Amino acid sequence: MAAVRLWQLWLQGLALVWGRAGMGLAHLAATAPPPQACSEFSQRSCEECLKNVSCLWCYTNNTCVDYPVRSILPPSSLCSLSNARWGVCWSRPDEEEERLARKREERRLQSLQRKHERKMKHDEIRKKYGLLQDSDNPYSRFENE
């Protein structure tokens, strides 16, 4: 019997705490400014859009829209997944990606330089043996007629 009474008192205390918390939240809601619609942040910046946690930023057309809460990921009709941002913008490319792109470009230029050097060396050999057509070499290939 004492356990039932203790349980009732605990539930009443819990209701009192929740009631006061609810009143506090209601007071905060009454004093807080009304939330702005996500569409008001379109054509601004991703950072401004995502200050509102219920918004989604789309980089394809710089729009800020309400996040479609019924689906886990935004549908491609709204914005392609690679261009959609929510929570964080990641507005600049990753440093690792930039470093890899620089390395790739360096390798490409080195490859072109080596290709040019090989062509020059091969042309010298062709010129030496008279295999280059427009050469000014005094020796020419002997042709039997």
PDB file of N, CA and C in Angstrom, residues 107-117:
ATOM      1  N   ARG A 107      51.556  16.030 -61.995  1.00  0.00           N
ATOM      2  CA  ARG A 107      51.890  14.794 -62.708  1.00  0.00           C
ATOM      3  C   ARG A 107      51.565  14.905 -64.193  1.00  0.00           C
ATOM      4  N   ARG A 108      50.461  15.556 -64.513  1.00  0.00           N
ATOM      5  CA  ARG A 108      50.069  15.724 -65.920  1.00  0.00           C
ATOM      6  C   ARG A 108      51.097  16.579 -66.661  1.00  0.00           C
ATOM      7  N   LEU A 109      51.539  17.685 -66.029  1.00  0.00           N
ATOM      8  CA  LEU A 109      52.524  18.555 -66.672  1.00  0.00           C
ATOM      9  C   LEU A 109      53.874  17.854 -66.825  1.00  0.00           C
ATOM     10  N   GLN A 110      54.286  17.083 -65.814  1.00  0.00           N
ATOM     11  CA  GLN A 110      55.538  16.328 -65.908  1.00  0.00           C
ATOM     12  C   GLN A 110      55.464  15.303 -67.022  1.00  0.00           C
ATOM     13  N   SER A 111      54.313  14.666 -67.159  1.00  0.00           N
ATOM     14  CA  SER A 111      54.130  13.679 -68.219  1.00  0.00           C
ATOM     15  C   SER A 111      54.232  14.342 -69.593  1.00  0.00           C
ATOM     16  N   LEU A 112      53.627  15.505 -69.756  1.00  0.00           N
ATOM     17  CA  LEU A 112      53.715  16.216 -71.043  1.00  0.00           C
ATOM     18  C   LEU A 112      55.153  16.615 -71.343  1.00  0.00           C
ATOM     19  N   GLN A 113      55.886  17.051 -70.321  1.00  0.00           N
ATOM     20  CA  GLN A 113      57.279  17.439 -70.519  1.00  0.00           C
ATOM     21  C   GLN A 113      58.119  16.235 -70.943  1.00  0.00           C
ATOM     22  N   ARG A 114      57.937  15.090 -70.282  1.00  0.00           N
ATOM     23  CA  ARG A 114      58.679  13.885 -70.655  1.00  0.00           C
ATOM     24  C   ARG A 114      58.333  13.445 -72.082  1.00  0.00           C
ATOM     25  N   LYS A 115      57.061  13.567 -72.445  1.00  0.00           N
ATOM     26  CA  LYS A 115      56.629  13.195 -73.800  1.00  0.00           C
ATOM     27  C   LYS A 115      57.321  14.071 -74.837  1.00  0.00           C
ATOM     28  N   HIS A 116      57.421  15.368 -74.551  1.00  0.00           N
ATOM     29  CA  HIS A 116      58.083  16.299 -75.469  1.00  0.00           C
ATOM     30  C   HIS A 116      59.578  15.963 -75.590  1.00  0.00           C
ATOM     31  N   GLU A 117      60.227  15.671 -74.451  1.00  0.00           N
ATOM     32  CA  GLU A 117      61.650  15.308 -74.467  1.00  0.00           C
ATOM     33  C   GLU A 117      61.885  14.024 -75.272  1.00  0.00           C
TER      34      GLU A 117
END
